[in-house]
Coordinates of N, CA, C and O in Angstrom, one line a residue:
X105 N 0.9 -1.2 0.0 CA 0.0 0.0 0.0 C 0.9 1.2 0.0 O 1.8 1.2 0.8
X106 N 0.7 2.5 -1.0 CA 1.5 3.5 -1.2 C 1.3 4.3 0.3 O 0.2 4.6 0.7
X107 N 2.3 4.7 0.7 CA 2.4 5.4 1.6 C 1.2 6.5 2.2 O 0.7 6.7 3.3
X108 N 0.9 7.5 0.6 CA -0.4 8.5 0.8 C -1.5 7.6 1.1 O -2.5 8.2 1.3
X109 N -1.7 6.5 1.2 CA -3.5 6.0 1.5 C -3.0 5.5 2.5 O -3.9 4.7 2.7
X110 N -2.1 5.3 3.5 CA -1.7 4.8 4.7 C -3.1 5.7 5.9 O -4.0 5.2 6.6
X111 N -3.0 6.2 5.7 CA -4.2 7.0 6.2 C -6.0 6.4 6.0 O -7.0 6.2 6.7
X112 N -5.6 6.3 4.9 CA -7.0 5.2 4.6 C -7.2 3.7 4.9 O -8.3 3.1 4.8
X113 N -6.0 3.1 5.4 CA -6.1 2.0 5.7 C -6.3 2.2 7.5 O -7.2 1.8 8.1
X114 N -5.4 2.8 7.9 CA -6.0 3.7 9.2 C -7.7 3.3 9.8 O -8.2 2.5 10.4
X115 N -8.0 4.5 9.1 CA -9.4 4.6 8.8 C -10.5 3.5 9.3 O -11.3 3.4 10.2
X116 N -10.1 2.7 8.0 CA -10.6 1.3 7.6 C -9.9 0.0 9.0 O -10.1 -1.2 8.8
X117 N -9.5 0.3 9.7 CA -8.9 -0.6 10.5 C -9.8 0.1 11.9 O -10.4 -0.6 12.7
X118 N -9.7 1.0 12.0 CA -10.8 1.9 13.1 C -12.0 1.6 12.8 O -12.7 1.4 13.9
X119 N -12.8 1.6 11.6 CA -14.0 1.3 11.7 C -14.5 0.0 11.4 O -15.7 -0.3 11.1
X120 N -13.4 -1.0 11.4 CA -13.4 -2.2 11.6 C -13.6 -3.0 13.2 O -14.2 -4.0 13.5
X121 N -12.9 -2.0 13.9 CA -12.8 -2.0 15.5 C -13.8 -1.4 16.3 O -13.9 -1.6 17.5
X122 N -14.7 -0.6 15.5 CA -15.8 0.0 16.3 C -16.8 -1.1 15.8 O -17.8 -0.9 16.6
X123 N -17.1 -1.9 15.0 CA -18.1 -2.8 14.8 C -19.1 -2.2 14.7 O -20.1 -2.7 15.3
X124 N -19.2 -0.9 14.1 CA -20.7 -0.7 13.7 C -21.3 -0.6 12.3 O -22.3 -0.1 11.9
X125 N -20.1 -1.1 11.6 CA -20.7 -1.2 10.1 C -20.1 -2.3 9.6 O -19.1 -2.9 10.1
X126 N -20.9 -2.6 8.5 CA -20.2 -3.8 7.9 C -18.7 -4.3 7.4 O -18.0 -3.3 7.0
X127 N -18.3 -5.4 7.3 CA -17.3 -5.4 6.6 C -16.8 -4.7 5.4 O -15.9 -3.9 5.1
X128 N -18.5 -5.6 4.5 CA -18.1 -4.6 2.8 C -18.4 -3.7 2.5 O -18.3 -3.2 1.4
X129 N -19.0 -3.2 3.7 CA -19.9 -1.4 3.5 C -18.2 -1.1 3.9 O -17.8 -0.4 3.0
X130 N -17.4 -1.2 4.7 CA -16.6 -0.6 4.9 C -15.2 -0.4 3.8 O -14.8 0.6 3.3
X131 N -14.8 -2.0 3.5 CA -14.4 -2.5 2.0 C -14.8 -1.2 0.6 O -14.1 -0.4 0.0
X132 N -16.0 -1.3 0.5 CA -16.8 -0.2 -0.3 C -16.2 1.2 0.0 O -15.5 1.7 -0.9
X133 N -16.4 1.8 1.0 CA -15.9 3.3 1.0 C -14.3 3.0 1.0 O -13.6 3.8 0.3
X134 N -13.7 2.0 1.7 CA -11.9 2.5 1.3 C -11.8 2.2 0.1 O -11.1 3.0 -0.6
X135 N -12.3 1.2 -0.5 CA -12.0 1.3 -1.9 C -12.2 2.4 -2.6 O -11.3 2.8 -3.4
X136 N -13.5 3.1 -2.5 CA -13.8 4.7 -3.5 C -12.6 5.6 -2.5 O -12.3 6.7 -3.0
X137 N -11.9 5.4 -1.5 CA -11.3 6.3 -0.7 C -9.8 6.1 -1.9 O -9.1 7.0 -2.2
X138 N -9.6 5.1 -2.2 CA -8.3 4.7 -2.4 C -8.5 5.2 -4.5 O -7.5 5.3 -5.2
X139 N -9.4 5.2 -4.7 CA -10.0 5.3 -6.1 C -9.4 6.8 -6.2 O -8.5 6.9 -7.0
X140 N -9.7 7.9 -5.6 CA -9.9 9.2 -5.6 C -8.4 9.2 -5.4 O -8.0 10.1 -6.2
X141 N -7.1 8.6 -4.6 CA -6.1 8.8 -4.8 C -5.2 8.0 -5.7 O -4.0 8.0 -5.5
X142 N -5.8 6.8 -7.1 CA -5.5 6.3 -7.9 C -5.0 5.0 -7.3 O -4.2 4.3 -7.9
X143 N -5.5 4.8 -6.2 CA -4.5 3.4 -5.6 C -5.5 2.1 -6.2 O -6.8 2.0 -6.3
X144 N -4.8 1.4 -6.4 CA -5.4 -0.4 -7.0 C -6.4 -0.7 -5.8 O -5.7 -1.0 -4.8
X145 N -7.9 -0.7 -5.7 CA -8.8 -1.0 -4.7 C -7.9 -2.7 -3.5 O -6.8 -3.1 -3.4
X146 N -8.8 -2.9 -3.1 CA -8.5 -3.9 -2.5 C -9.4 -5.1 -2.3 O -10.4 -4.9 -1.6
X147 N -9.2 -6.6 -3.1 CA -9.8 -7.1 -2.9 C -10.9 -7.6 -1.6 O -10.3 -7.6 -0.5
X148 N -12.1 -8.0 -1.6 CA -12.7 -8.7 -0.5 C -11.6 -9.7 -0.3 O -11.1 -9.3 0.8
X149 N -11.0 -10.5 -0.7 CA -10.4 -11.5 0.3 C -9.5 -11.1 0.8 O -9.2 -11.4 2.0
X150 N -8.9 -10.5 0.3 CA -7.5 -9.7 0.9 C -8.1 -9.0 2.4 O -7.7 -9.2 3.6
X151 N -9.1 -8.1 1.8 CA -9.7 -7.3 3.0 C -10.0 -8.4 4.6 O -9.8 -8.3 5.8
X152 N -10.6 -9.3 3.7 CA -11.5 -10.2 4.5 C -10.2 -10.8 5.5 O -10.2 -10.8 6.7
X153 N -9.4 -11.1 4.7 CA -8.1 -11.8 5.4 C -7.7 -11.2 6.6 O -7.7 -11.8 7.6
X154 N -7.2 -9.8 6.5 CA -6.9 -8.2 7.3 C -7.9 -8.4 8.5 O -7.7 -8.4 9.7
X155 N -9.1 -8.6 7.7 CA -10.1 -8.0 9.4 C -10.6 -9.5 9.9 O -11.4 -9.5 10.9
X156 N -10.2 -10.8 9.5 CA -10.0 -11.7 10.8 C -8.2 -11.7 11.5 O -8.1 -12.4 12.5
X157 N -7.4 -11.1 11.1 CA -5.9 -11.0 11.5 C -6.3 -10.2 12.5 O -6.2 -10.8 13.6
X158 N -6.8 -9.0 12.6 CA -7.7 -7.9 13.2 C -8.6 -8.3 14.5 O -8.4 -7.9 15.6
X159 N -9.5 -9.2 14.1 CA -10.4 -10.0 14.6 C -9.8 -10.6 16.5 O -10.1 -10.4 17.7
X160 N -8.9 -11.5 15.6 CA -8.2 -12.4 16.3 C -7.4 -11.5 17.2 O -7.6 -11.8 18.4
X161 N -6.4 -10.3 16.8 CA -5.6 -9.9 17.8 C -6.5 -9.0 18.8 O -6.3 -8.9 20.1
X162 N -7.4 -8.5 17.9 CA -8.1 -7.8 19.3 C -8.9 -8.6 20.5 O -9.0 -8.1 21.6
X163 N -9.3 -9.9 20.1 CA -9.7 -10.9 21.2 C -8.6 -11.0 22.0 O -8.6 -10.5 23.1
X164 N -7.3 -11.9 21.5 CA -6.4 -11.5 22.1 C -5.9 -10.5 23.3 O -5.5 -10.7 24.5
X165 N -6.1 -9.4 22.7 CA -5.8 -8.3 23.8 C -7.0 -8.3 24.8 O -6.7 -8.6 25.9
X166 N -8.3 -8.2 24.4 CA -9.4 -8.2 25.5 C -9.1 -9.0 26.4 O -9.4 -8.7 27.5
X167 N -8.5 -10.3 25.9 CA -8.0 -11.8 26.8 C -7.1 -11.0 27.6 O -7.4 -10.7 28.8
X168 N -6.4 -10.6 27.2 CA -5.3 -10.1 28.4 C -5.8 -9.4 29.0 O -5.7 -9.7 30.2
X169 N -6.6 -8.3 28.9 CA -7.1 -7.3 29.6 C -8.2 -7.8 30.4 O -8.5 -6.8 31.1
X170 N -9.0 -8.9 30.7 CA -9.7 -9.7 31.6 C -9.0 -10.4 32.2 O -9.3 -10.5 33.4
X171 N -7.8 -11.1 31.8 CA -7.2 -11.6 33.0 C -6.5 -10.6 33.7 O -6.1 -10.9 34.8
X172 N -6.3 -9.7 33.3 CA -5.0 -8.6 34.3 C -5.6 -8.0 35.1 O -5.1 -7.9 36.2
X173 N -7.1 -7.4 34.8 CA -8.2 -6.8 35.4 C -8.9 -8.3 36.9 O -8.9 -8.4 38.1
X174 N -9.1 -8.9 36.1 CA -9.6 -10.5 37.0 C -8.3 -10.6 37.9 O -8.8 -11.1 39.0
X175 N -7.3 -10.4 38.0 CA -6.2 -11.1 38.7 C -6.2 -10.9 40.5 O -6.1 -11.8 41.4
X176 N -6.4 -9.8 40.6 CA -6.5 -9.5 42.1 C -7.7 -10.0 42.6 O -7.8 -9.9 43.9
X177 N -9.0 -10.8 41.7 CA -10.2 -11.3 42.4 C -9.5 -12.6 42.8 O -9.4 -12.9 44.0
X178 N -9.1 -13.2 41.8 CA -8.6 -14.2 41.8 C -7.1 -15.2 43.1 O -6.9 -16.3 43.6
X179 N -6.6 -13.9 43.0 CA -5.7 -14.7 44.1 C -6.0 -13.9 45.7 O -5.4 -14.1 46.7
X180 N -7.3 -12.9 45.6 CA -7.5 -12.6 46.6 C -6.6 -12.4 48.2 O -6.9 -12.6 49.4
X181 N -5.4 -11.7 47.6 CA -4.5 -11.4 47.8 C -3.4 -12.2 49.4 O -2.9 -11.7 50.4
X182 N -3.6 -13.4 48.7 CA -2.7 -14.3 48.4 C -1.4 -14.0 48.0 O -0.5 -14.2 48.8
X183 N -1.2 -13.7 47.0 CA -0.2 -14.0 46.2 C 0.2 -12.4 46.2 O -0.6 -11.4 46.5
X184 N 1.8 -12.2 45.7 CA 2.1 -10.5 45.0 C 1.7 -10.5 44.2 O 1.7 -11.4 43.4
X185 N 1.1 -8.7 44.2 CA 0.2 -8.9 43.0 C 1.3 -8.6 40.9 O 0.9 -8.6 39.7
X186 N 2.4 -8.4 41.5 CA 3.3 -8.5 40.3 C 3.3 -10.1 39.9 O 2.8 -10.6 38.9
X187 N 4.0 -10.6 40.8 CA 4.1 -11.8 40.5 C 2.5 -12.8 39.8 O 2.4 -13.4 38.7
X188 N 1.7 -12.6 40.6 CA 0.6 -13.2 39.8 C 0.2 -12.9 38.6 O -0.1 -13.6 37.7
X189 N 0.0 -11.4 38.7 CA -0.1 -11.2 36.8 C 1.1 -11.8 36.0 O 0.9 -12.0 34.8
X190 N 2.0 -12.1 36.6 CA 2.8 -12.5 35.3 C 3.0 -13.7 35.1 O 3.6 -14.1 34.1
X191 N 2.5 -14.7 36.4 CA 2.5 -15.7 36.0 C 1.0 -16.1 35.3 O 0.9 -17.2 34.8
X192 N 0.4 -15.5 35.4 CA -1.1 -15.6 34.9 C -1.1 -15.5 33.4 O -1.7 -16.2 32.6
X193 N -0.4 -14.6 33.3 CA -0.1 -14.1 31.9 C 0.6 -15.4 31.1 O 0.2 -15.8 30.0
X194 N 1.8 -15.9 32.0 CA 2.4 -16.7 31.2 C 1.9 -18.3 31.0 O 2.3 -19.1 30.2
X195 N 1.0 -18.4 32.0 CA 0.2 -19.2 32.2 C -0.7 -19.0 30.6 O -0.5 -19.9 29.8
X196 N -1.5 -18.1 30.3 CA -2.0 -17.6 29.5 C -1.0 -17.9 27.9 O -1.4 -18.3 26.8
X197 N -0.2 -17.5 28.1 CA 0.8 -17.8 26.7 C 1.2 -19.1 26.5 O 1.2 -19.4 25.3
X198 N 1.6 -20.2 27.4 CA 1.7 -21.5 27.3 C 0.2 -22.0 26.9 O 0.0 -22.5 25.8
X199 N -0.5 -21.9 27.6 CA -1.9 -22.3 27.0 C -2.1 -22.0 25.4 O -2.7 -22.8 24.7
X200 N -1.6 -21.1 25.1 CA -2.0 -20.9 23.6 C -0.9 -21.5 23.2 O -1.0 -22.3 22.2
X201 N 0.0 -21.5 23.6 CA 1.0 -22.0 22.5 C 0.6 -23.8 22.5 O 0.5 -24.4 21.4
X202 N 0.5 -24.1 23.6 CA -0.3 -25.9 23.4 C -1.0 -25.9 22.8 O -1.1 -26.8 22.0
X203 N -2.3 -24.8 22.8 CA -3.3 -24.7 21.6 C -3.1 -24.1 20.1 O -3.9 -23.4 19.4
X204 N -2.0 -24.5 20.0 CA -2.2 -23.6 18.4 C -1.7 -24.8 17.2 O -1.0 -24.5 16.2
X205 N -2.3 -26.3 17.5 CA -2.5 -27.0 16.5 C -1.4 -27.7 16.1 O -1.7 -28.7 15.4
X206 N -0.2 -27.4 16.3 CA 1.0 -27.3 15.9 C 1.9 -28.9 16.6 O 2.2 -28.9 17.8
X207 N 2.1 -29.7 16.0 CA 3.1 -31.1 16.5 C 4.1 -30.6 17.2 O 4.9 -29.8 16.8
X208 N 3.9 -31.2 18.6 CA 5.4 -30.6 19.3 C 5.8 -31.8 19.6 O 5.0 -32.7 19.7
X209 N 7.3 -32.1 19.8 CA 8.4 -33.1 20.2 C 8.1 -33.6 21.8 O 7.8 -32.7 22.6
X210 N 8.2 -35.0 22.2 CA 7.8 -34.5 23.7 C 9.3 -33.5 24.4 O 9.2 -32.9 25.4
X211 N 10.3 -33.5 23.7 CA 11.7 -32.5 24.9 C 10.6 -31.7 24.7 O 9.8 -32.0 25.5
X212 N 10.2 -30.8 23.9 CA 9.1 -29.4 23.9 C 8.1 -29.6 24.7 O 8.0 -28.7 25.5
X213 N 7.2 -30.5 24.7 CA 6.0 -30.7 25.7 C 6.6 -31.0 27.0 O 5.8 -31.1 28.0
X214 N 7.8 -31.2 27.1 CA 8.5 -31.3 28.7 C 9.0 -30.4 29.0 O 9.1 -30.2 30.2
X215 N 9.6 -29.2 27.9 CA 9.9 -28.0 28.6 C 8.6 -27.2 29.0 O 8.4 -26.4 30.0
X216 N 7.9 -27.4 28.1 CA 6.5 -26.1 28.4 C 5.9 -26.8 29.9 O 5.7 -26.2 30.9
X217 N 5.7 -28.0 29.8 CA 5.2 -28.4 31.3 C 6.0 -27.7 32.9 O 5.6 -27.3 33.9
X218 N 7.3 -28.0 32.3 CA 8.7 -27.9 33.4 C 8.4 -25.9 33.6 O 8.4 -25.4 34.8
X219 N 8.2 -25.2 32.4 CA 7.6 -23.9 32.8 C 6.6 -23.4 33.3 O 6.6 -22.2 33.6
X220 N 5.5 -24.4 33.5 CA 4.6 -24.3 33.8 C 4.5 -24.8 35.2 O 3.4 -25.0 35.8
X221 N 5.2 -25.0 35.5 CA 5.7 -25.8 37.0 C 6.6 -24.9 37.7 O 6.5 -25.0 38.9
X222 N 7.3 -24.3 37.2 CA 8.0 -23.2 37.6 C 7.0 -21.5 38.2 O 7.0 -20.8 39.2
X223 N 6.2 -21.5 36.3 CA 5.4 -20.5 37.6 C 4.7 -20.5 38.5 O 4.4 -19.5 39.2
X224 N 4.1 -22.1 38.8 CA 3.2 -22.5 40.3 C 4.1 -22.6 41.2 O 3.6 -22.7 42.3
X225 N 5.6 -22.7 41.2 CA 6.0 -23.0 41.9 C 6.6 -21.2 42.8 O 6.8 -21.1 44.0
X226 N 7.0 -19.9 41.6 CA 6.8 -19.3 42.2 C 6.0 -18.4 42.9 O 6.2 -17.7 44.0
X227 N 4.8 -18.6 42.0 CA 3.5 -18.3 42.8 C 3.3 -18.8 43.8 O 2.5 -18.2 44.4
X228 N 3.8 -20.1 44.5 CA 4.0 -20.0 45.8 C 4.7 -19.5 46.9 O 4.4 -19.2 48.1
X229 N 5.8 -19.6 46.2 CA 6.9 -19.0 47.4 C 6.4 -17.6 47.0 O 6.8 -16.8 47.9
X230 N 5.7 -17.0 46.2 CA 5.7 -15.4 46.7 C 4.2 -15.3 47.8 O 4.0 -14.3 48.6
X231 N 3.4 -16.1 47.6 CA 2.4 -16.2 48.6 C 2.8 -16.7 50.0 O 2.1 -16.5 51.0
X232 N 3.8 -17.4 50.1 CA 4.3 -17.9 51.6 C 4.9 -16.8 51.7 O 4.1 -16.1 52.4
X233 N 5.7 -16.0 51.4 CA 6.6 -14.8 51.5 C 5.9 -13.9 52.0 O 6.3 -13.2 53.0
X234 N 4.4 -13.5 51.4 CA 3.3 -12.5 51.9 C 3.3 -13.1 52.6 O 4.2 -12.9 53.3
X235 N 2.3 -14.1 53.1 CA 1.8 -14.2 54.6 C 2.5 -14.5 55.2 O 1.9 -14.8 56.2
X236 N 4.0 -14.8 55.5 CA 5.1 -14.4 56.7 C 4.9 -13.1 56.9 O 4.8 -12.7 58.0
X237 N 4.8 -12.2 55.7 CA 5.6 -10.7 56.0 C 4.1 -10.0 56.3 O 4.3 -8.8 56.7
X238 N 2.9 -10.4 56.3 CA 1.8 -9.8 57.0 C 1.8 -10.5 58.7 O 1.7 -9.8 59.8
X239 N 2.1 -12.0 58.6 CA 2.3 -12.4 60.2 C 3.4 -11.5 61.0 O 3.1 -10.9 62.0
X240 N 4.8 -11.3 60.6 CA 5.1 -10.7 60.8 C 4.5 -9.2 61.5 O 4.5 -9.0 62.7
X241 N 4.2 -8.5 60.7 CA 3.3 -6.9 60.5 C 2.2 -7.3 61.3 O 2.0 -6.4 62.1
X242 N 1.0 -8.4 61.6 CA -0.2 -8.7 62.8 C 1.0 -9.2 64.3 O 0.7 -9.4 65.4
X243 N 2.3 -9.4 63.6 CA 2.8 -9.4 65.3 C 3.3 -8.3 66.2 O 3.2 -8.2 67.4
X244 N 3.8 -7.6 65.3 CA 4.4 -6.1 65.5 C 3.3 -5.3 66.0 O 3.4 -4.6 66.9
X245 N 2.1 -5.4 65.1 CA 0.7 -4.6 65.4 C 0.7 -4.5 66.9 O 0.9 -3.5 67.5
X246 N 0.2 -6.2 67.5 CA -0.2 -6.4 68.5 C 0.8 -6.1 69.7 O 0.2 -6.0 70.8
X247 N 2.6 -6.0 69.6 CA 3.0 -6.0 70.5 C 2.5 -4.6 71.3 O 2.1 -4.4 72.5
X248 N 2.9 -3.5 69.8 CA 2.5 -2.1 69.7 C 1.0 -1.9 70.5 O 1.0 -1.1 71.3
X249 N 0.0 -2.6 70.3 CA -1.2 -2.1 70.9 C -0.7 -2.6 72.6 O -0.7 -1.8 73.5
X250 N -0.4 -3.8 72.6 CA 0.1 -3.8 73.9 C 0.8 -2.9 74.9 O 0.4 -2.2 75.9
X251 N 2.2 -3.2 74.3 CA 2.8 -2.0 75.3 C 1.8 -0.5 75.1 O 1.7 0.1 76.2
X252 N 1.1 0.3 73.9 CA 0.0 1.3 74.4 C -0.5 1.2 75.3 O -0.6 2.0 76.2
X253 N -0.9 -0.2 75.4 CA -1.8 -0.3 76.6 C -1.6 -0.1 77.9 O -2.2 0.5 78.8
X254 N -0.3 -1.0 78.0 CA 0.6 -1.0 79.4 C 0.8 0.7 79.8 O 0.3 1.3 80.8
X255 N 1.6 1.2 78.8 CA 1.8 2.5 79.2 C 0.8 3.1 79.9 O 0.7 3.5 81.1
X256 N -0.2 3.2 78.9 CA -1.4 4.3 79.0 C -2.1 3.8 80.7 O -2.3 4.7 81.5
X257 N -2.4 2.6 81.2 CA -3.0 2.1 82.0 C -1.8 2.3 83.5 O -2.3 2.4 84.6
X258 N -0.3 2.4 83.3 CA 0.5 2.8 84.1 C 0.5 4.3 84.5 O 0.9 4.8 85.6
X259 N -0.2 5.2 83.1 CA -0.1 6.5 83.5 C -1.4 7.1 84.0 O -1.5 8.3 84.2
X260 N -2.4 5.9 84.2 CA -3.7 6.0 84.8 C -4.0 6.8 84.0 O -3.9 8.0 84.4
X261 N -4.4 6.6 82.7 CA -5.3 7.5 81.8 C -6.3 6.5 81.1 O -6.4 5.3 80.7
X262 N -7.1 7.6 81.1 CA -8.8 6.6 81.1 C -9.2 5.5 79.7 O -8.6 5.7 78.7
X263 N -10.1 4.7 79.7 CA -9.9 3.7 78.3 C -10.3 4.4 77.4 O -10.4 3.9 76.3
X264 N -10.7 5.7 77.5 CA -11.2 6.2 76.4 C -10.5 7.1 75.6 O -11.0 7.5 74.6
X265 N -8.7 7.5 76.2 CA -7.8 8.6 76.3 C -6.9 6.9 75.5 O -6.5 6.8 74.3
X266 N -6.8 6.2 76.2 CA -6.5 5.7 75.6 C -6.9 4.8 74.4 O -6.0 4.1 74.0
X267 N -8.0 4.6 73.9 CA -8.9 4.6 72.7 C -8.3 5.5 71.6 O -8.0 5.0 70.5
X268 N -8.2 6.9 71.8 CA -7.9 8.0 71.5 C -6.3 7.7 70.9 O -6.2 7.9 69.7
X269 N -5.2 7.3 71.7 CA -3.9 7.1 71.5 C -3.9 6.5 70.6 O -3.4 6.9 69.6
X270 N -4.5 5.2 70.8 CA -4.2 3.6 69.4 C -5.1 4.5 68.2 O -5.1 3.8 67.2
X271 N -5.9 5.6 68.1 CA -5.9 5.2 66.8 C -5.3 6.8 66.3 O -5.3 7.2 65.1
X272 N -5.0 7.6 67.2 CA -4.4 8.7 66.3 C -2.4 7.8 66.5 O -1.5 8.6 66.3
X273 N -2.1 7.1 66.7 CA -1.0 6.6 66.6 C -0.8 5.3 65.4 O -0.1 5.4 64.4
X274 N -1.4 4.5 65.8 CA -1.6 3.4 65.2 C -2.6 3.0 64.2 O -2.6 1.8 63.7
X275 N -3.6 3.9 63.7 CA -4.8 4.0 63.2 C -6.0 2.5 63.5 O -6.6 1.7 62.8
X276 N -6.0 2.5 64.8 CA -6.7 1.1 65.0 C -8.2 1.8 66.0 O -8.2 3.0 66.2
X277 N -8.7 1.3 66.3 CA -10.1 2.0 67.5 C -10.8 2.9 66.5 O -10.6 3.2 65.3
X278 N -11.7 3.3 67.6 CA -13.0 4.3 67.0 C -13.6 3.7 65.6 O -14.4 4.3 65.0

């Protein structure tokens, strides 16, 4: 395609993506678009070819963009949430690559498994990692509310002064 109708193929690729007109209604105007700047129309199959290539990558992307969006329901915060998107993701890419029809060797179907075992396996340790490092942080919490406590009940100040303390300190009470 000559450089000057790059613009019309543009066009035609946008209003393929907005799905509110037809394929050949659309076919139909780039072609008179492409006519008016002397360019060789473009066949239906050709076209046709373009907007399932089209088709396909933008499902694609929605796919990603539901699981990336989905991910934090999902491991319900379990897991870091870096680490899960990416293994989700890659999780996501092995799956297609097993599904795309294609004869693989078993060394191949033993590596894609062996990677796929790697990202469950660090999706775990980054989930044991969290809930140490929140047990941790619920141990520290409570030492902290404690000694508050001790203090405040040492300096004979009332449960309500001290109510007052834990949460303009610690943001906990009220």
């Amino acid at each position: 395609m000559p450089e000057h109708a790059q613009d019309d193929v543009v066009w035609a690729v946008r209003e393929l993506n907005k799905r509110t007109r037809t394929q050949a209604d659309i076919l139909v105007e780039l072609n008179d678009r492409l006519a008016v700047k002397g360019v060789t129309p473009i066949s239906p199959s050709a076209f046709n070819r373009k907007a399932v290539r089209l088709k396909a990558l933008r499902q694609r992307i929605e796919t990603t963009r539901e699981v990336m969006s989905g991910i934090t329901d999902l491991t319900a915060g379990d897991l870091d949430d870096h680490a899960a998107k990416l293994g989700h993701l890659m999780m996501m890419l092995i799956a297609e690559l097993v599904s795309d029809g294609e004869d693989r060797s078993s060394k191949e179907l033993k590596e894609i498994a062996d990677a796929f075992k790697s990202i469950v396996s660090g999706q775990k340790i980054s989930a044991d990692r969290r809930q140490k490092v929140e047990a941790d942080a619920d141990a520290k919490a409570a030492k902290t509310v404690a000694a508050v406590e001790k203090v405040a009940k040492q300096a004979g100040l009332s449960a309500e002064t001290t109510t007052d303390l834990k949460s303009a300190f610690l943001g906990i009470g009220k």
